[in-house]
Amino acid sequence: MASLNKKTIEDINVSGKRVIARMDFNVPLKDGVITDDKRIREAMRTIRYLSENGAKTILVSHLGRPKGEFNMKYSLGPIAERITSLLGKKVVLAEDVIGPDAKSKAASLKDGDVMLLENVRFHAEEEKNDPAFAKELASMAEIFVNDAFGTAHRAHASTAGLADYLPAVCGYLIKKEIDIMGKALKDPERPFVAILGGAKVSDKIGVIESLLDKVDTILVGGGMAYTFDKAKGYEIGTSICELDKIGLADELIKKAEKKNVKLLLPLDSVVADSFSNEANKKTVDCCSIPDNMMGMDIGEKTIASFTEEILKAKTIVWNGPMGVFEFENFANGTRQIAKAVAESGAVSIIGGGDSAAAVEILGYADKVTHISTGGGASLEFLEGKVLPGIDVLEDK
Ligand code: AMP
């Protein structure tokens, strides 16, 4: 594993310095109004530290997918307003990213001031990690701070390229991700239990392979369990299944056996006659799902067997819901597993994306150790991959 002992904003003198800070302000908006400002609130600790310590802060983020063109539908205007109200200090928004307005606003910052550049993805060069674009961004600052974990698995100009021109350190969010997930992977308290779910096996192959070398137990639920069931020769009805991944699922089952990792599949499923909250449903044993029905959630026997493992655990990582939790009638499995994780007393790490949303919607967010701020990034981290946005940061 690459070094995760990275310098933070506290290890570098920011006073009086121009600091370009990559944040993740990719928040949901409806008609120009922020519907959930969690990501902005989470970023405030780093922003406050920079401001209170006399930095001249230039914030950078993407929002949505403007496809490399200026499109005011994706303007960071609402974000600047929200940071202003959370910080209690005016945060000006530049009209451009590396243009004359951004440069003149950056040049006139005073110690403690904070400004925001327009959406960095208004330039196609951002996602191409174009060196000339990164150099232009860097020309406005003396220090690069990366605190956008959600994009740390991407080598873009503002997430990695900037480090070619500026000393690079992380903010508090990335530091927390590295500390908690890094420790869990390197030196976990045992038993170490991984809970994997979600729609597809194909998205989670890398993480299963990598976790097979680290964990004691893997609990497989959600839609991906049916590809494993199919590999075992069970009847799965019309459940979601990746036919081209059955062989691989079989290999993973055998690898787990060889490595002495307990890999548990669902014992029963709540099945439905259509993919809808109002569908007719019943619970059946996993090996015998009727031809015309699909598995939508784990059943009570599975909940009991998974809970038993979860309550024994000292370290837990969870990625992917146990069923179609967006439909209330099929959210019980995910809810019960969230409850067990919350009550386990283990160090519990929830991957971002859907499992994070599930834990939050179901009301267990404050009872787990850590909810990762990045879905794809946390998966790649758990896979043991080197994340470019972290790799470029200076080692302590
Ligand atoms: P992922 O992004 O891979 O973690 O998958 C999350 C999605 O998996 C959610 O939208 C769930 O509704 C979906 N999902 C979970 N269980 C099932 C299932 N049994 N059948 C179909 N989709 C499922």
Tab-separated table of C-alpha atoms and ligand atoms in Angstrom:
chain	number	residue	atom	x	y	z
A	1	MET	CA	0.000	0.000	0.000
A	2	ALA	CA	1.282	3.493	-0.851
A	3	SER	CA	2.051	5.764	2.100
A	4	LEU	CA	-1.039	7.224	3.722
A	5	ASN	CA	0.916	9.365	6.159
A	6	LYS	CA	0.145	12.604	4.375
A	7	LYS	CA	0.751	16.211	5.355
A	8	THR	CA	-2.354	18.168	6.293
A	9	ILE	CA	-3.197	21.860	6.406
A	10	GLU	CA	-1.895	21.852	9.967
A	11	ASP	CA	1.579	20.783	8.798
A	12	ILE	CA	2.154	23.783	6.533
A	13	ASN	CA	2.142	27.513	7.208
A	14	VAL	CA	-0.902	28.940	5.441
A	15	SER	CA	-0.820	32.407	7.000
A	16	GLY	CA	-0.778	35.112	4.346
A	17	LYS	CA	-0.514	32.446	1.613
A	18	ARG	CA	-2.795	31.996	-1.380
A	19	VAL	CA	-4.261	28.523	-1.001
A	20	ILE	CA	-6.192	26.777	-3.762
A	21	ALA	CA	-8.468	24.217	-2.094
A	22	ARG	CA	-10.249	21.485	-4.073
A	23	MET	CA	-13.525	20.690	-2.332
A	24	ASP	CA	-16.500	18.520	-3.186
A	25	PHE	CA	-19.487	20.849	-3.509
A	26	ASN	CA	-21.285	18.542	-5.922
A	27	VAL	CA	-24.589	18.900	-4.056
A	28	PRO	CA	-28.100	18.109	-5.300
A	29	LEU	CA	-29.973	21.153	-6.648
A	30	LYS	CA	-33.583	21.598	-7.697
A	31	ASP	CA	-34.474	24.704	-9.698
A	32	GLY	CA	-31.256	26.336	-8.511
A	33	VAL	CA	-31.945	25.604	-4.826
A	34	ILE	CA	-29.673	23.302	-2.808
A	35	THR	CA	-31.759	20.372	-1.530
A	36	ASP	CA	-29.050	18.859	0.690
A	37	ASP	CA	-26.050	20.917	1.843
A	38	LYS	CA	-24.349	18.124	3.779
A	39	ARG	CA	-21.218	18.209	1.613
A	40	ILE	CA	-20.851	21.950	2.135
A	41	ARG	CA	-21.336	21.664	5.895
A	42	GLU	CA	-18.769	18.856	6.037
A	43	ALA	CA	-16.244	21.021	4.171
A	44	MET	CA	-16.579	23.938	6.592
A	45	ARG	CA	-13.986	22.733	9.097
A	46	THR	CA	-11.237	22.988	6.493
A	47	ILE	CA	-12.541	26.309	5.140
A	48	ARG	CA	-12.773	27.771	8.652
A	49	TYR	CA	-9.274	26.607	9.534
A	50	LEU	CA	-7.842	28.264	6.420
A	51	SER	CA	-9.731	31.507	7.000
A	52	GLU	CA	-8.983	31.700	10.723
A	53	ASN	CA	-5.312	31.027	10.085
A	54	GLY	CA	-4.965	33.923	7.672
A	55	ALA	CA	-4.898	32.077	4.337
A	56	LYS	CA	-6.224	33.709	1.177
A	57	THR	CA	-8.435	30.842	0.121
A	58	ILE	CA	-9.519	30.052	-3.435
A	59	LEU	CA	-12.075	27.241	-3.386
A	60	VAL	CA	-12.507	24.964	-6.413
A	61	SER	CA	-15.181	22.353	-7.113
A	62	HIS	CA	-17.198	20.727	-9.831
A	63	LEU	CA	-20.987	20.511	-9.878
A	64	GLY	CA	-22.853	18.077	-12.099
A	65	ARG	CA	-21.728	17.333	-15.633
A	66	PRO	CA	-21.544	20.555	-17.671
A	67	LYS	CA	-19.508	18.670	-20.327
A	68	GLY	CA	-16.635	21.131	-20.576
A	69	GLU	CA	-18.730	24.190	-21.421
A	70	PHE	CA	-19.905	27.243	-19.540
A	71	ASN	CA	-23.525	26.526	-18.621
A	72	MET	CA	-25.075	28.650	-15.895
A	73	LYS	CA	-27.397	25.799	-14.967
A	74	TYR	CA	-24.307	24.371	-13.260
A	75	SER	CA	-23.061	27.643	-11.750
A	76	LEU	CA	-21.637	27.493	-8.231
A	77	GLY	CA	-23.604	30.665	-7.319
A	78	PRO	CA	-25.896	28.895	-4.815
A	79	ILE	CA	-22.840	27.255	-3.226
A	80	ALA	CA	-21.059	30.596	-2.691
A	81	GLU	CA	-24.183	31.898	-0.949
A	82	ARG	CA	-24.428	28.860	1.311
A	83	ILE	CA	-20.736	29.002	2.297
A	84	THR	CA	-21.155	32.716	3.003
A	85	SER	CA	-23.971	32.029	5.435
A	86	LEU	CA	-22.190	29.089	7.119
A	87	LEU	CA	-18.892	30.989	7.418
A	88	GLY	CA	-20.501	34.270	8.445
A	89	LYS	CA	-18.260	36.080	5.973
A	90	LYS	CA	-18.777	37.045	2.319
A	91	VAL	CA	-17.441	34.439	-0.118
A	92	VAL	CA	-17.260	35.949	-3.601
A	93	LEU	CA	-17.808	33.863	-6.709
A	94	ALA	CA	-15.549	34.422	-9.706
A	95	GLU	CA	-17.324	34.643	-13.052
A	96	ASP	CA	-14.818	32.251	-14.576
A	97	VAL	CA	-12.295	29.567	-13.599
A	98	ILE	CA	-8.878	30.640	-14.924
A	99	GLY	CA	-10.051	33.814	-16.672
A	100	PRO	CA	-9.432	37.495	-15.879
A	101	ASP	CA	-12.172	37.720	-13.245
A	102	ALA	CA	-10.852	34.739	-11.248
A	103	LYS	CA	-7.300	36.053	-11.447
A	104	SER	CA	-8.133	39.595	-10.406
A	105	LYS	CA	-10.352	38.413	-7.538
A	106	ALA	CA	-7.618	36.011	-6.381
A	107	ALA	CA	-5.013	38.783	-6.534
A	108	SER	CA	-7.090	41.110	-4.366
A	109	LEU	CA	-7.803	38.594	-1.576
A	110	LYS	CA	-6.799	39.713	1.908
A	111	ASP	CA	-5.617	37.414	4.696
A	112	GLY	CA	-8.581	35.315	5.894
A	113	ASP	CA	-10.668	36.004	2.759
A	114	VAL	CA	-12.362	33.144	0.921
A	115	MET	CA	-13.456	33.105	-2.728
A	116	LEU	CA	-14.906	30.435	-5.006
A	117	LEU	CA	-14.023	29.794	-8.645
A	118	GLU	CA	-16.795	28.938	-11.113
A	119	ASN	CA	-17.454	25.261	-11.852
A	120	VAL	CA	-14.075	23.753	-12.759
A	121	ARG	CA	-15.771	21.355	-15.204
A	122	PHE	CA	-16.747	24.318	-17.405
A	123	HIS	CA	-13.337	23.477	-18.895
A	124	ALA	CA	-12.914	20.122	-20.631
A	125	GLU	CA	-9.204	20.321	-19.702
A	126	GLU	CA	-10.127	19.638	-16.067
A	127	GLU	CA	-11.099	15.985	-16.552
A	128	LYS	CA	-8.275	15.491	-19.067
A	129	ASN	CA	-5.794	16.613	-16.396
A	130	ASP	CA	-4.381	19.039	-18.940
A	131	PRO	CA	-1.020	20.349	-17.641
A	132	ALA	CA	-1.457	23.850	-19.109
A	133	PHE	CA	-4.857	24.166	-17.400
A	134	ALA	CA	-3.454	22.899	-14.082
A	135	LYS	CA	-0.606	25.420	-14.404
A	136	GLU	CA	-3.077	28.265	-14.941
A	137	LEU	CA	-5.037	27.214	-11.864
A	138	ALA	CA	-1.818	26.895	-9.878
A	139	SER	CA	-0.642	30.364	-10.962
A	140	MET	CA	-3.251	31.906	-8.653
A	141	ALA	CA	-1.903	30.187	-5.521
A	142	GLU	CA	1.112	29.073	-3.487
A	143	ILE	CA	-0.311	25.961	-1.793
A	144	PHE	CA	-2.683	23.212	-3.005
A	145	VAL	CA	-5.088	21.645	-0.520
A	146	ASN	CA	-7.115	18.638	-1.605
A	147	ASP	CA	-10.173	17.881	0.498
A	148	ALA	CA	-12.436	16.320	-2.135
A	149	PHE	CA	-12.380	12.610	-1.315
A	150	GLY	CA	-15.294	11.922	-3.679
A	151	THR	CA	-13.082	12.767	-6.693
A	152	ALA	CA	-9.756	11.565	-5.255
A	153	HIS	CA	-9.924	8.422	-7.418
A	154	ARG	CA	-9.801	10.626	-10.523
A	155	ALA	CA	-6.601	12.190	-11.842
A	156	HIS	CA	-8.034	15.551	-12.897
A	157	ALA	CA	-6.262	18.912	-13.092
A	158	SER	CA	-7.769	20.187	-9.826
A	159	THR	CA	-7.519	16.875	-7.951
A	160	ALA	CA	-4.007	15.800	-8.931
A	161	GLY	CA	-2.477	18.005	-11.661
A	162	LEU	CA	-2.106	21.003	-9.342
A	163	ALA	CA	0.436	19.076	-7.278
A	164	ASP	CA	2.912	19.287	-10.173
A	165	TYR	CA	3.181	23.009	-9.526
A	166	LEU	CA	2.400	23.534	-5.834
A	167	PRO	CA	3.164	21.907	-2.480
A	168	ALA	CA	0.163	19.673	-1.811
A	169	VAL	CA	-1.490	18.743	1.500
A	170	CYS	CA	-4.890	17.437	2.528
A	171	GLY	CA	-7.759	18.976	4.463
A	172	TYR	CA	-9.680	17.437	7.346
A	173	LEU	CA	-12.105	15.347	5.259
A	174	ILE	CA	-9.463	13.465	3.303
A	175	LYS	CA	-7.387	13.106	6.482
A	176	LYS	CA	-10.331	11.415	8.240
A	177	GLU	CA	-10.959	9.057	5.314
A	178	ILE	CA	-7.290	8.053	5.183
A	179	ASP	CA	-7.010	7.593	8.940
A	180	ILE	CA	-10.133	5.493	9.447
A	181	MET	CA	-10.195	3.427	6.258
A	182	GLY	CA	-6.413	3.126	6.141
A	183	LYS	CA	-6.274	1.729	9.662
A	184	ALA	CA	-9.127	-0.681	9.039
A	185	LEU	CA	-7.307	-2.139	6.056
A	186	LYS	CA	-3.823	-2.189	7.558
A	187	ASP	CA	-4.417	-3.162	11.125
A	188	PRO	CA	-8.045	-4.133	11.719
A	189	GLU	CA	-9.384	-5.320	15.036
A	190	ARG	CA	-10.838	-8.779	14.449
A	191	PRO	CA	-13.202	-10.292	13.606
A	192	PHE	CA	-13.258	-8.093	10.494
A	193	VAL	CA	-16.587	-8.428	8.653
A	194	ALA	CA	-17.382	-7.029	5.196
A	195	ILE	CA	-21.000	-6.562	4.173
A	196	LEU	CA	-21.489	-6.258	0.438
A	197	GLY	CA	-24.670	-5.630	-1.449
A	198	GLY	CA	-26.095	-3.447	-4.161
A	199	ALA	CA	-27.217	-4.233	-7.641
A	200	LYS	CA	-24.244	-5.741	-9.410
A	201	VAL	CA	-21.394	-8.126	-8.743
A	202	SER	CA	-19.405	-6.555	-11.565
A	203	ASP	CA	-19.028	-3.278	-9.627
A	204	LYS	CA	-17.746	-5.085	-6.554
A	205	ILE	CA	-15.425	-7.770	-7.961
A	206	GLY	CA	-12.257	-5.817	-7.208
A	207	VAL	CA	-13.318	-5.076	-3.686
A	208	ILE	CA	-14.341	-8.682	-2.964
A	209	GLU	CA	-11.030	-9.986	-4.306
A	210	SER	CA	-9.054	-7.537	-2.232
A	211	LEU	CA	-11.112	-8.029	0.941
A	212	LEU	CA	-10.698	-11.807	0.676
A	213	ASP	CA	-7.090	-11.227	1.805
A	214	LYS	CA	-8.080	-9.094	4.764
A	215	VAL	CA	-11.420	-10.003	6.309
A	216	ASP	CA	-12.647	-12.957	8.340
A	217	THR	CA	-16.207	-12.912	7.039
A	218	ILE	CA	-18.021	-11.602	3.962
A	219	LEU	CA	-21.802	-11.225	4.008
A	220	VAL	CA	-23.279	-10.960	0.516
A	221	GLY	CA	-26.762	-9.499	0.100
A	222	GLY	CA	-28.681	-7.284	-2.315
A	223	GLY	CA	-29.102	-7.973	-6.009
A	224	MET	CA	-25.561	-9.254	-6.404
A	225	ALA	CA	-26.296	-12.268	-4.195
A	226	TYR	CA	-28.406	-13.861	-6.962
A	227	THR	CA	-25.423	-14.229	-9.281
A	228	PHE	CA	-23.726	-16.174	-6.462
A	229	ASP	CA	-26.932	-18.188	-5.906
A	230	LYS	CA	-27.052	-19.017	-9.604
A	231	ALA	CA	-23.427	-20.181	-9.387
A	232	LYS	CA	-24.521	-22.557	-6.632
A	233	GLY	CA	-27.251	-23.916	-8.893
A	234	TYR	CA	-30.167	-22.372	-6.991
A	235	GLU	CA	-33.444	-21.311	-8.606
A	236	ILE	CA	-33.452	-17.506	-8.701
A	237	GLY	CA	-36.626	-16.803	-10.729
A	238	THR	CA	-36.452	-13.407	-12.435
A	239	SER	CA	-34.016	-11.919	-9.902
A	240	ILE	CA	-31.294	-9.627	-11.202
A	241	CYS	CA	-28.364	-11.777	-12.340
A	242	GLU	CA	-25.223	-11.184	-14.385
A	243	LEU	CA	-24.970	-14.323	-16.474
A	244	ASP	CA	-21.434	-13.544	-17.609
A	245	LYS	CA	-20.282	-13.268	-13.991
A	246	ILE	CA	-21.553	-16.633	-12.739
A	247	GLY	CA	-18.171	-18.290	-13.326
A	248	LEU	CA	-16.461	-15.544	-11.444
A	249	ALA	CA	-18.898	-15.763	-8.544
A	250	ASP	CA	-18.105	-19.475	-8.368
A	251	GLU	CA	-14.366	-18.714	-8.305
A	252	LEU	CA	-14.845	-16.190	-5.497
A	253	ILE	CA	-16.763	-18.763	-3.436
A	254	LYS	CA	-13.891	-21.238	-3.911
A	255	LYS	CA	-11.226	-18.621	-3.147
A	256	ALA	CA	-13.014	-17.722	0.081
A	257	GLU	CA	-13.018	-21.397	1.107
A	258	LYS	CA	-9.309	-21.678	0.360
A	259	LYS	CA	-8.479	-18.575	2.342
A	260	ASN	CA	-10.661	-19.645	5.242
A	261	VAL	CA	-12.925	-16.633	4.832
A	262	LYS	CA	-16.527	-17.293	5.773
A	263	LEU	CA	-18.619	-16.127	2.789
A	264	LEU	CA	-22.300	-16.109	3.682
A	265	LEU	CA	-25.084	-15.827	1.129
A	266	PRO	CA	-28.742	-15.109	1.949
A	267	LEU	CA	-30.732	-18.019	3.382
A	268	ASP	CA	-34.051	-16.536	2.299
A	269	SER	CA	-35.387	-13.704	0.161
A	270	VAL	CA	-38.407	-11.450	0.090
A	271	VAL	CA	-39.602	-11.958	-3.472
A	272	ALA	CA	-42.024	-9.896	-5.569
A	273	ASP	CA	-44.029	-10.428	-8.734
A	274	SER	CA	-42.896	-7.088	-10.185
A	275	PHE	CA	-40.266	-4.403	-9.543
A	276	SER	CA	-42.504	-2.070	-7.572
A	277	ASN	CA	-43.252	-1.115	-3.989
A	278	GLU	CA	-46.833	-2.323	-4.406
A	279	ALA	CA	-45.917	-5.729	-5.857
A	280	ASN	CA	-47.279	-8.900	-4.259
A	281	LYS	CA	-44.579	-10.291	-2.004
A	282	LYS	CA	-43.677	-13.277	0.104
A	283	THR	CA	-40.606	-14.762	1.752
A	284	VAL	CA	-39.072	-17.938	0.307
A	285	ASP	CA	-35.914	-19.956	0.839
A	286	CYS	CA	-33.100	-18.769	-1.358
A	287	CYS	CA	-32.644	-21.942	-3.305
A	288	SER	CA	-36.235	-21.995	-4.526
A	289	ILE	CA	-37.447	-18.653	-5.826
A	290	PRO	CA	-40.536	-19.216	-8.033
A	291	ASP	CA	-39.996	-18.781	-11.798
A	292	ASN	CA	-42.096	-15.627	-12.082
A	293	MET	CA	-40.779	-13.813	-8.997
A	294	MET	CA	-37.676	-11.764	-8.190
A	295	GLY	CA	-35.630	-11.337	-5.031
A	296	MET	CA	-36.038	-7.794	-3.688
A	297	ASP	CA	-34.726	-8.028	-0.122
A	298	ILE	CA	-33.123	-10.445	2.325
A	299	GLY	CA	-35.553	-12.387	4.537
A	300	GLU	CA	-35.719	-12.835	8.314
A	301	LYS	CA	-33.509	-15.962	8.451
A	302	THR	CA	-30.792	-14.083	6.570
A	303	ILE	CA	-31.173	-11.042	8.793
A	304	ALA	CA	-30.674	-13.299	11.824
A	305	SER	CA	-27.613	-15.054	10.397
A	306	PHE	CA	-25.982	-11.805	9.192
A	307	THR	CA	-26.789	-10.059	12.497
A	308	GLU	CA	-25.075	-12.823	14.432
A	309	GLU	CA	-21.845	-12.221	12.473
A	310	ILE	CA	-22.173	-8.436	12.704
A	311	LEU	CA	-22.574	-8.499	16.483
A	312	LYS	CA	-19.358	-10.538	16.803
A	313	ALA	CA	-17.395	-8.099	14.638
A	314	LYS	CA	-14.803	-5.596	15.861
A	315	THR	CA	-14.360	-3.985	12.433
A	316	ILE	CA	-17.054	-3.685	9.758
A	317	VAL	CA	-17.007	-2.285	6.247
A	318	TRP	CA	-20.301	-2.048	4.410
A	319	ASN	CA	-20.866	-1.215	0.788
A	320	GLY	CA	-24.202	-1.656	-0.963
A	321	PRO	CA	-27.770	-2.080	0.333
A	322	MET	CA	-29.283	-5.496	1.154
A	323	GLY	CA	-32.312	-4.950	-1.067
A	324	VAL	CA	-34.270	-2.392	-3.027
A	325	PHE	CA	-34.332	-0.104	-0.003
A	326	GLU	CA	-35.780	2.809	-1.997
A	327	PHE	CA	-39.102	0.889	-1.865
A	328	GLU	CA	-40.308	0.959	1.744
A	329	ASN	CA	-41.760	-2.549	1.432
A	330	PHE	CA	-38.307	-3.915	0.619
A	331	ALA	CA	-36.205	-1.770	2.983
A	332	ASN	CA	-36.451	-4.032	6.015
A	333	GLY	CA	-33.283	-6.046	5.344
A	334	THR	CA	-31.157	-2.942	4.844
A	335	ARG	CA	-32.750	-1.327	7.913
A	336	GLN	CA	-32.119	-4.358	10.157
A	337	ILE	CA	-28.519	-4.649	8.970
A	338	ALA	CA	-27.987	-0.909	9.566
A	339	LYS	CA	-29.421	-1.382	13.057
A	340	ALA	CA	-27.127	-4.339	13.764
A	341	VAL	CA	-24.080	-2.396	12.524
A	342	ALA	CA	-25.071	0.594	14.675
A	343	GLU	CA	-25.494	-1.635	17.738
A	344	SER	CA	-22.400	-3.770	17.158
A	345	GLY	CA	-19.939	-1.508	18.954
A	346	ALA	CA	-17.475	-2.296	16.146
A	347	VAL	CA	-15.484	0.252	14.180
A	348	SER	CA	-17.973	0.613	11.341
A	349	ILE	CA	-17.208	2.124	7.966
A	350	ILE	CA	-19.981	2.739	5.491
A	351	GLY	CA	-18.950	3.164	1.866
A	352	GLY	CA	-20.466	6.210	0.218
A	353	GLY	CA	-23.244	6.129	-2.347
A	354	ASP	CA	-26.327	4.021	-1.725
A	355	SER	CA	-25.294	2.357	1.521
A	356	ALA	CA	-24.454	5.772	2.997
A	357	ALA	CA	-27.816	7.101	1.798
A	358	ALA	CA	-29.557	4.066	3.297
A	359	VAL	CA	-27.895	4.518	6.699
A	360	GLU	CA	-28.817	8.196	6.658
A	361	ILE	CA	-32.414	7.748	5.478
A	362	LEU	CA	-32.947	4.968	7.991
A	363	GLY	CA	-31.649	7.175	10.824
A	364	TYR	CA	-28.427	5.406	11.862
A	365	ALA	CA	-25.913	7.958	10.591
A	366	ASP	CA	-24.784	9.114	14.026
A	367	LYS	CA	-24.384	5.553	15.312
A	368	VAL	CA	-21.676	4.400	12.924
A	369	THR	CA	-17.984	5.290	13.091
A	370	HIS	CA	-17.553	6.695	9.622
A	371	ILE	CA	-19.635	7.308	6.536
A	372	SER	CA	-17.309	7.831	3.623
A	373	THR	CA	-17.864	10.998	1.597
A	374	GLY	CA	-17.067	9.191	-1.654
A	375	GLY	CA	-18.868	6.221	-3.206
A	376	GLY	CA	-16.541	5.246	-6.064
A	377	ALA	CA	-13.504	6.559	-4.206
A	378	SER	CA	-14.199	4.509	-1.083
A	379	LEU	CA	-14.679	1.355	-3.171
A	380	GLU	CA	-11.349	1.908	-4.909
A	381	PHE	CA	-9.705	2.645	-1.556
A	382	LEU	CA	-11.034	-0.639	-0.138
A	383	GLU	CA	-9.797	-2.399	-3.272
A	384	GLY	CA	-6.325	-1.252	-2.233
A	385	LYS	CA	-5.925	0.985	-5.270
A	386	VAL	CA	-3.752	4.073	-5.117
A	387	LEU	CA	-6.038	7.112	-5.412
A	388	PRO	CA	-4.314	9.805	-7.533
A	389	GLY	CA	-5.739	12.705	-5.491
A	390	ILE	CA	-4.181	11.226	-2.351
A	391	ASP	CA	-1.015	9.873	-3.913
A	392	VAL	CA	0.101	13.361	-5.031
A	393	LEU	CA	-0.029	14.769	-1.490
A	394	GLU	CA	3.258	15.274	0.335
A	395	ASP	CA	4.266	12.603	2.823
A	396	LYS	CA	4.923	13.599	6.410
B	1	AMP	P1	-24.927	-0.227	-5.880
B	1	AMP	O1	-24.871	1.160	-6.458
B	1	AMP	O2	-24.271	-1.265	-6.687
B	1	AMP	O3	-24.497	-0.240	-4.424
B	1	AMP	O4	-26.441	-0.643	-5.912
B	1	AMP	C1	-27.444	0.032	-5.241
B	1	AMP	C2	-28.741	-0.326	-5.849
B	1	AMP	O5	-28.922	-1.732	-5.775
B	1	AMP	C3	-29.923	0.293	-5.153
B	1	AMP	O6	-30.545	1.190	-6.015
B	1	AMP	C4	-30.818	-0.893	-4.857
B	1	AMP	O7	-32.177	-0.652	-5.135
B	1	AMP	C5	-30.290	-1.957	-5.787
B	1	AMP	N1	-30.625	-3.313	-5.327
B	1	AMP	C6	-30.374	-3.855	-4.128
B	1	AMP	N2	-30.898	-5.093	-4.047
B	1	AMP	C7	-31.500	-5.345	-5.223
B	1	AMP	C8	-32.218	-6.445	-5.751
B	1	AMP	N3	-32.423	-7.546	-5.027
B	1	AMP	N4	-32.688	-6.355	-7.005
B	1	AMP	C9	-32.475	-5.249	-7.741
B	1	AMP	N5	-31.792	-4.165	-7.300
B	1	AMP	C10	-31.310	-4.214	-6.052
